Tab-separated table of C-alpha atoms in Angstrom:
chain	number	residue	atom	x	y	z
X	212	MET	CA	96.764	107.559	104.915
X	213	ILE	CA	97.984	110.509	106.995
X	214	LYS	CA	99.344	108.825	110.121
X	215	PHE	CA	98.401	110.157	113.524
X	216	LEU	CA	102.081	110.086	114.464
X	217	ASP	CA	104.817	108.884	112.129
X	218	LEU	CA	107.472	107.719	114.607
X	219	GLN	CA	109.612	106.195	111.894
X	220	LYS	CA	109.789	109.530	110.098
X	221	ILE	CA	110.480	111.417	113.335
X	222	ASN	CA	113.393	109.178	114.304
X	223	SER	CA	114.775	108.887	110.779
X	224	GLN	CA	115.679	112.601	110.980
X	225	TYR	CA	118.371	111.666	113.484
X	226	ALA	CA	119.090	108.128	112.291
X	227	ASP	CA	122.801	108.666	111.710
X	228	GLU	CA	123.306	110.176	115.165
X	229	LEU	CA	121.198	107.472	116.818
X	230	LYS	CA	123.111	104.681	115.083
X	231	THR	CA	126.459	106.228	115.979
X	232	ILE	CA	125.622	106.653	119.636
X	233	VAL	CA	124.123	103.177	120.037
X	234	SER	CA	127.340	101.770	118.569
X	235	GLU	CA	129.211	103.595	121.320
X	236	VAL	CA	127.038	101.869	123.912
X	237	ILE	CA	127.538	98.443	122.339
X	238	ASP	CA	131.282	98.929	122.121
X	239	SER	CA	131.533	100.208	125.690
X	240	GLY	CA	130.404	96.917	127.211
X	241	TRP	CA	128.517	98.901	129.869
X	242	TYR	CA	124.724	98.830	129.649
X	243	LEU	CA	123.335	100.058	132.987
X	244	PHE	CA	124.476	102.875	135.310
X	245	GLY	CA	127.018	104.074	132.776
X	246	GLU	CA	128.178	107.363	131.297
X	247	LYS	CA	125.214	107.717	128.897
X	248	VAL	CA	122.729	107.690	131.772
X	249	LYS	CA	124.826	110.194	133.733
X	250	THR	CA	125.080	112.473	130.694
X	251	PHE	CA	121.356	112.380	130.008
X	252	GLU	CA	120.474	112.977	133.664
X	253	ASN	CA	122.769	116.008	133.763
X	254	ASN	CA	121.421	117.367	130.476
X	255	LEU	CA	117.804	116.827	131.520
X	256	ALA	CA	118.307	118.488	134.911
X	257	GLN	CA	119.945	121.469	133.237
X	258	PHE	CA	117.215	121.718	130.595
X	259	ILE	CA	114.360	121.603	133.114
X	260	GLY	CA	116.166	123.745	135.655
X	261	VAL	CA	116.431	121.415	138.648
X	262	LYS	CA	119.232	119.991	140.772
X	263	HIS	CA	118.325	116.347	140.230
X	264	ALA	CA	117.085	114.136	137.410
X	265	ILE	CA	116.804	110.458	138.335
X	266	THR	CA	116.096	108.184	135.389
X	267	CYS	CA	113.800	105.183	135.703
X	268	GLY	CA	111.873	102.662	133.643
X	269	ASN	CA	108.856	104.744	132.593
X	270	GLY	CA	106.595	107.643	133.497
X	271	LEU	CA	104.300	105.610	135.749
X	272	ASP	CA	107.273	104.409	137.767
X	273	ALA	CA	108.490	107.994	138.093
X	274	LEU	CA	105.248	108.933	139.853
X	275	ARG	CA	105.200	105.718	141.888
X	276	LEU	CA	108.747	106.384	143.082
X	277	ILE	CA	107.986	109.950	144.152
X	278	LEU	CA	105.044	108.844	146.278
X	279	ARG	CA	106.951	105.841	147.647
X	280	ALA	CA	109.794	108.128	148.687
X	281	TYR	CA	107.389	110.432	150.509
X	282	VAL	CA	106.059	107.376	152.349
X	283	GLU	CA	109.608	106.418	153.363
X	284	LEU	CA	110.142	109.990	154.579
X	285	GLY	CA	106.973	109.790	156.704
X	286	ILE	CA	105.332	112.625	154.778
X	287	LEU	CA	102.694	110.254	153.382
X	288	LYS	CA	101.129	107.179	154.926
X	289	GLU	CA	98.520	104.617	153.933
X	290	GLY	CA	95.065	106.189	153.599
X	291	ASP	CA	96.307	109.737	153.001
X	292	GLU	CA	94.584	111.670	150.245
X	293	VAL	CA	96.062	113.025	147.022
X	294	ILE	CA	94.015	115.498	144.986
X	295	VAL	CA	94.136	114.692	141.274
X	296	PRO	CA	92.191	115.655	138.132
X	297	ALA	CA	89.371	113.254	137.255
X	298	ASN	CA	90.104	113.392	133.513
X	299	THR	CA	93.719	112.296	133.548
X	300	TYR	CA	95.225	109.197	131.959
X	301	ILE	CA	94.855	106.256	134.321
X	302	ALA	CA	98.626	106.053	135.051
X	303	THR	CA	98.343	109.131	137.270
X	304	ILE	CA	95.726	107.365	139.385
X	305	LEU	CA	97.564	104.034	139.393
X	306	ALA	CA	100.633	105.654	140.954
X	307	ILE	CA	98.503	106.878	143.853
X	308	THR	CA	96.588	103.687	144.575
X	309	ASP	CA	99.724	101.572	144.128
X	310	ASN	CA	101.090	103.322	147.227
X	311	LYS	CA	97.864	102.685	149.193
X	312	LEU	CA	96.911	106.342	149.013
X	313	ASN	CA	93.448	107.653	148.162
X	314	PRO	CA	92.939	109.686	144.983
X	315	ILE	CA	90.472	112.538	145.404
X	316	LEU	CA	89.129	113.211	141.918
X	317	ILE	CA	88.389	116.801	140.944
X	318	GLU	CA	86.797	118.097	137.767
X	319	PRO	CA	88.883	119.941	135.172
X	320	ASP	CA	88.316	123.357	133.661
X	321	ILE	CA	86.309	122.722	130.473
X	322	HIS	CA	88.347	125.345	128.603
X	323	THR	CA	91.872	124.151	129.453
X	324	TYR	CA	91.163	120.472	130.318
X	325	ASN	CA	93.482	120.970	133.293
X	326	LEU	CA	92.638	120.833	136.998
X	327	ASP	CA	90.104	123.472	138.070
X	328	PHE	CA	91.987	125.255	140.854
X	329	SER	CA	88.795	126.871	142.190
X	330	LEU	CA	87.517	123.431	143.286
X	331	ILE	CA	90.558	122.321	145.270
X	332	GLU	CA	89.933	123.840	148.697
X	333	GLN	CA	86.452	122.373	149.115
X	334	HIS	CA	87.958	118.883	148.805
X	335	ILE	CA	90.763	119.325	151.353
X	336	THR	CA	90.439	117.318	154.576
X	337	ASP	CA	92.784	116.515	157.442
X	338	LYS	CA	93.959	113.524	155.369
X	339	THR	CA	94.910	115.587	152.328
X	340	LYS	CA	98.682	115.610	151.959
X	341	ALA	CA	99.387	116.320	148.289
X	342	ILE	CA	98.087	117.645	144.987
X	343	MET	CA	99.082	115.900	141.780
X	344	VAL	CA	98.727	118.259	138.828
X	345	VAL	CA	98.740	116.964	135.267
X	346	HIS	CA	99.974	119.181	132.429
X	347	LEU	CA	97.464	117.535	130.115
X	348	TYR	CA	97.974	117.447	126.349
X	349	GLY	CA	101.129	119.567	126.806
X	350	GLN	CA	99.667	122.644	128.503
X	351	VAL	CA	101.003	124.030	131.793
X	352	CYS	CA	98.716	123.390	134.777
X	353	TRP	CA	99.945	125.898	137.346
X	354	SER	CA	99.010	129.203	139.020
X	355	ASP	CA	99.836	131.387	141.974
X	356	GLN	CA	96.453	130.319	143.409
X	357	LEU	CA	97.641	126.699	143.404
X	358	GLU	CA	100.855	127.697	145.171
X	359	ARG	CA	98.914	129.635	147.826
X	360	ILE	CA	96.632	126.686	148.532
X	361	ALA	CA	99.570	124.285	148.861
X	362	LYS	CA	101.340	126.646	151.244
X	363	LYS	CA	98.193	127.323	153.300
X	364	TYR	CA	97.533	123.613	153.906
X	365	ASN	CA	101.160	122.421	153.842
X	366	LEU	CA	100.615	120.191	150.811
X	367	LYS	CA	103.187	118.717	148.475
X	368	ILE	CA	102.663	119.406	144.775
X	369	ILE	CA	103.672	116.613	142.423
X	370	GLU	CA	103.689	117.216	138.682
X	371	ASP	CA	102.681	114.605	136.158
X	372	ASN	CA	104.870	116.037	133.410
X	373	ALA	CA	104.473	113.090	131.058
X	374	GLN	CA	102.997	115.206	128.260
X	375	ALA	CA	104.534	118.652	128.683
X	376	ILE	CA	108.318	118.472	128.743
X	377	GLY	CA	109.630	121.819	127.529
X	378	ALA	CA	106.551	123.875	128.409
X	379	LEU	CA	107.172	127.112	130.324
X	380	TYR	CA	105.228	128.844	133.090
X	381	PHE	CA	105.632	132.598	133.517
X	382	ASP	CA	105.969	133.359	137.224
X	383	PRO	CA	104.150	136.647	137.903
X	384	PHE	CA	106.252	137.327	141.007
X	385	SER	CA	109.772	136.625	139.793
X	386	LYS	CA	108.867	137.734	136.246
X	387	GLU	CA	110.789	134.705	135.009
X	388	PHE	CA	109.901	131.589	133.060
X	389	ARG	CA	110.098	128.207	134.790
X	390	ARG	CA	109.762	124.865	133.060
X	391	THR	CA	107.250	122.200	133.903
X	392	GLY	CA	109.067	119.539	135.843
X	393	SER	CA	110.599	122.212	138.083
X	394	LEU	CA	107.440	123.896	139.389
X	395	GLY	CA	106.389	121.508	142.152
X	396	ASP	CA	108.187	119.520	144.831
X	397	ALA	CA	108.870	116.720	142.348
X	398	ALA	CA	107.785	115.681	138.871
X	399	GLY	CA	107.339	112.463	136.939
X	400	ASN	CA	108.448	112.572	133.303
X	401	SER	CA	107.717	110.060	130.543
X	402	PHE	CA	109.789	109.323	127.440
X	403	TYR	CA	107.357	106.865	125.891
X	404	PRO	CA	108.116	106.766	122.143
X	405	GLY	CA	105.095	108.886	121.210
X	406	LYS	CA	105.987	111.750	123.547
X	407	ASN	CA	107.541	114.998	122.270
X	408	LEU	CA	110.820	113.738	123.726
X	409	GLY	CA	110.444	110.043	123.011
X	410	ALA	CA	112.813	107.152	123.553
X	411	LEU	CA	112.841	104.094	121.317
X	412	GLY	CA	111.279	102.077	124.103
X	413	ASP	CA	110.017	102.751	127.640
X	414	ALA	CA	111.843	105.291	129.777
X	415	GLY	CA	111.094	107.901	132.448
X	416	ALA	CA	112.643	110.222	135.012
X	417	VAL	CA	111.955	112.083	138.227
X	418	THR	CA	113.016	115.722	138.477
X	419	THR	CA	113.296	117.592	141.774
X	420	ASN	CA	115.300	120.117	143.771
X	421	ASP	CA	114.908	118.102	146.988
X	422	ASP	CA	118.264	116.458	147.818
X	423	GLU	CA	116.907	113.959	150.331
X	424	LEU	CA	113.980	112.967	148.137
X	425	ALA	CA	116.294	112.459	145.157
X	426	GLU	CA	118.625	110.217	147.164
X	427	ILE	CA	115.753	108.004	148.316
X	428	ILE	CA	114.198	107.814	144.840
X	429	ARG	CA	117.510	106.763	143.323
X	430	ALA	CA	117.798	103.992	145.907
X	431	LEU	CA	114.173	102.902	145.551
X	432	SER	CA	114.549	102.544	141.788
X	433	ASN	CA	117.470	100.160	142.362
X	434	TYR	CA	115.910	97.553	144.662
X	435	GLY	CA	115.989	100.006	147.575
X	436	SER	CA	119.771	99.973	147.546
X	437	LYS	CA	122.320	102.774	147.742
X	438	GLN	CA	125.186	100.297	148.001
X	439	LYS	CA	125.223	96.957	146.196
X	440	TYR	CA	123.650	94.117	148.201
X	441	ILE	CA	122.714	96.468	151.032
X	442	ASN	CA	118.976	97.234	150.871
X	443	GLU	CA	117.612	100.076	152.990
X	444	TYR	CA	114.121	100.111	151.461
X	445	LYS	CA	111.661	97.712	149.865
X	446	GLY	CA	112.377	99.083	146.428
X	447	LEU	CA	111.648	98.478	142.770
X	448	ASN	CA	113.722	97.576	139.753
X	449	SER	CA	113.068	100.592	137.532
X	450	ARG	CA	116.122	101.813	135.667
X	451	MET	CA	116.813	103.495	132.341
X	452	ASP	CA	119.334	101.577	130.266
X	453	GLU	CA	122.321	103.109	128.505
X	454	ILE	CA	120.801	102.735	125.033
X	455	GLN	CA	117.644	104.730	125.835
X	456	ALA	CA	119.698	107.370	127.656
X	457	ALA	CA	121.920	107.667	124.586
X	458	PHE	CA	118.940	108.049	122.245
X	459	LEU	CA	117.362	110.673	124.509
X	460	THR	CA	120.606	112.636	124.744
X	461	VAL	CA	120.526	113.006	120.960
X	462	LYS	CA	116.847	113.874	120.755
X	463	LEU	CA	116.871	116.383	123.633
X	464	LYS	CA	118.990	118.697	121.450
X	465	TYR	CA	116.096	119.061	119.011
X	466	LEU	CA	113.185	119.279	121.468
X	467	GLU	CA	112.794	123.060	121.472
X	468	LYS	CA	112.757	123.229	117.671
X	469	GLU	CA	110.231	120.393	117.421
X	470	ASN	CA	107.973	121.905	120.092
X	471	GLN	CA	107.952	125.178	118.168
X	472	LYS	CA	106.970	123.357	114.975
X	473	ARG	CA	104.025	121.885	116.876
X	474	ARG	CA	102.986	125.402	117.924
X	475	GLU	CA	103.057	126.504	114.293
X	476	ILE	CA	100.794	123.618	113.282
X	477	ALA	CA	98.422	124.340	116.175
X	478	GLN	CA	98.268	127.995	115.117
X	479	TYR	CA	97.401	126.992	111.557
X	480	TYR	CA	94.741	124.542	112.718
X	481	CYS	CA	93.094	127.130	114.948
X	482	GLU	CA	93.137	129.872	112.325
X	483	ASN	CA	91.843	127.675	109.495
X	484	ILE	CA	89.495	125.069	110.954
X	485	ASN	CA	86.104	126.638	110.414
X	486	ASN	CA	83.289	124.281	111.338
X	487	ASN	CA	80.630	125.217	113.877
X	488	LYS	CA	80.448	121.592	115.052
X	489	ILE	CA	84.058	121.759	116.275
X	490	ILE	CA	85.321	123.238	119.556
X	491	LEU	CA	88.981	124.212	119.271
X	492	PRO	CA	91.387	123.702	122.206
X	493	ILE	CA	92.418	127.352	122.559
X	494	ASP	CA	91.190	130.809	121.595
X	495	TYR	CA	93.765	131.862	119.018
X	496	LYS	CA	92.252	135.371	118.915
X	497	LYS	CA	93.324	135.921	122.534
X	498	ILE	CA	96.609	133.993	122.454
X	499	LYS	CA	99.151	133.942	119.636
X	500	ILE	CA	99.896	130.249	119.757
X	501	THR	CA	103.362	130.410	118.194
X	502	GLU	CA	104.435	132.772	120.990
X	503	TYR	CA	102.611	131.003	123.846
X	504	LEU	CA	105.325	128.945	125.543
X	505	GLY	CA	102.918	127.442	128.084
X	506	HIS	CA	101.820	124.755	125.619
X	507	ILE	CA	103.958	122.306	123.652
X	508	TRP	CA	101.004	120.663	121.870
X	509	HIS	CA	101.789	117.056	122.636
X	510	LEU	CA	98.201	116.563	121.521
X	511	PHE	CA	95.858	118.788	119.520
X	512	VAL	CA	92.464	117.883	120.951
X	513	ILE	CA	89.203	119.138	119.481
X	514	ARG	CA	85.713	118.417	120.794
X	515	THR	CA	82.487	117.666	118.984
X	516	LYS	CA	79.162	116.064	119.903
X	517	GLU	CA	79.545	113.978	116.738
X	518	ARG	CA	82.975	112.615	117.669
X	519	ASP	CA	82.550	109.039	116.427
X	520	LYS	CA	80.940	110.190	113.200
X	521	LEU	CA	83.761	112.700	112.606
X	522	GLN	CA	86.453	110.125	113.327
X	523	LYS	CA	84.903	107.726	110.809
X	524	PHE	CA	84.607	110.544	108.240
X	525	LEU	CA	88.276	111.440	108.654
X	526	ARG	CA	89.361	107.800	108.471
X	527	ASN	CA	87.364	107.318	105.271
X	528	ASN	CA	89.241	110.332	103.897
X	529	GLY	CA	92.644	108.926	104.772
X	530	ILE	CA	93.253	110.724	108.098
X	531	GLU	CA	94.155	108.775	111.235
X	532	THR	CA	93.002	110.200	114.586
X	533	LEU	CA	93.012	108.927	118.170
X	534	ILE	CA	90.863	109.451	121.251
X	535	HIS	CA	92.666	110.584	124.426
X	536	TYR	CA	90.950	109.031	126.318
X	537	PRO	CA	87.712	107.134	125.581
X	538	ILE	CA	86.999	106.025	129.163
X	539	PRO	CA	87.764	108.193	132.231
X	540	PRO	CA	89.416	106.501	135.227
X	541	HIS	CA	86.251	106.498	137.347
X	542	LYS	CA	84.424	104.475	134.667
X	543	GLN	CA	87.169	101.852	134.281
X	544	PHE	CA	86.542	98.333	135.593
X	545	ALA	CA	89.857	98.547	137.448
X	546	TYR	CA	88.200	101.185	139.667
X	547	ARG	CA	84.733	99.665	139.638
X	548	GLU	CA	84.123	101.006	143.151
X	549	TRP	CA	83.951	104.448	141.496
X	550	ASN	CA	81.743	103.480	138.564
X	551	ASN	CA	78.687	105.192	140.062
X	552	TYR	CA	80.544	108.481	140.584
X	553	SER	CA	79.444	111.394	138.440
X	554	PHE	CA	81.906	113.862	136.941
X	555	PRO	CA	79.880	115.582	134.185
X	556	ILE	CA	82.677	117.771	132.781
X	557	THR	CA	85.134	114.888	132.703
X	558	GLU	CA	82.563	112.642	131.045
X	559	GLU	CA	81.716	115.320	128.482
X	560	ILE	CA	85.394	115.651	127.540
X	561	HIS	CA	85.875	111.909	127.261
X	562	THR	CA	82.831	111.443	125.024
X	563	GLN	CA	83.580	114.422	122.749
X	564	CYS	CA	87.364	114.707	122.412
X	565	LEU	CA	89.318	113.760	119.314
X	566	SER	CA	93.067	114.151	118.773
X	567	LEU	CA	94.210	115.315	115.348
X	568	PRO	CA	97.623	114.489	113.876
X	569	ILE	CA	100.307	116.901	115.047
X	570	SER	CA	104.044	116.325	114.794
X	571	PRO	CA	107.192	118.127	113.655
X	572	VAL	CA	107.472	115.975	110.509
X	573	MET	CA	104.040	116.720	109.060
X	574	THR	CA	104.032	118.332	105.618
X	575	ASP	CA	102.097	121.444	104.658
X	576	ASP	CA	100.030	119.329	102.270
X	577	GLU	CA	99.029	116.960	105.084
X	578	ILE	CA	98.053	119.832	107.352
X	579	ASN	CA	96.005	121.471	104.582
X	580	ILE	CA	94.216	118.205	103.775
X	581	ILE	CA	93.260	117.741	107.437
X	582	VAL	CA	91.879	121.282	107.709
X	583	LYS	CA	89.997	121.050	104.402
X	584	THR	CA	88.485	117.675	105.326
X	585	ILE	CA	87.315	118.830	108.769
X	586	ASN	CA	85.747	121.917	107.232
X	587	GLN	CA	83.807	119.667	104.849
X	588	PHE	CA	82.355	117.607	107.713
């Protein structure tokens, strides 16, 4: 069986380093708020290109903390609206509703699967206070049009950067590249084990250039406390431990190389999958994938009207695939008040998408087998 993602194989590449550094943590006797967390926060901030990286328990908490901090600052209040793509993973939505804010769902662009910027303005009301963009599947969701809209209506832009750490956006004005996680006012990052930069457990971080926001988020993640036993806010307990910070410090060194390997696999898939039932995620004839830094290929998502049949065919031929995601947020029972909403593009994506194996430890033989099998479908 070709695994969808062989985490054991990925982490075994760095096993000696991981074992050495975890021994340092054990021997230190210091397991929270120690030097490993400080080192990783500094390295992450430098890598993304921001002033502040505040580690926390997971990617959902990172988004929750950003919104909670804006509430504490008086920038957001209960009932305010946050524009968000309708086809995102449910965590993006949960962060909004958890803070008693109203998600305003907007359809994605069928070609990129990211938020359709042309639809934003028609959904802005006097209650709209923020836009939450999601760099879905690892592809940058950003544009000068988005920046103009945010400026025009005085909106905060929050990035859900759970899937795209390392991706780069080329700024047409400065003529410079900027990383996801540094584009908006703040960003939530996830280090779930299956992510391109994955911990060996749950972990997350907020990245931002806003000094005041960073200070409040750091306090909120620690029971609302800046000083022990003195609580300024009704906070959370959401902290990254020393062991996960140590693991991530090791793995961050290899992220760029691993992201590039993913681009190479995506390029090969796009050039060699030849089946008229399959819609590929990008037009490789227009974009040379190995040189396109705006996508890190966290997921390689194809579409087909015969999705379930194809998945069964691949499984019967020893290829594991996953569906990201089978049920859109507005059709989940958790948001049953939205179940009658209609988002045709979102629903089309969720009923047709299939994620193929893609990882830096895949062999050429595995990649060739996947392509050959899909072409036989």
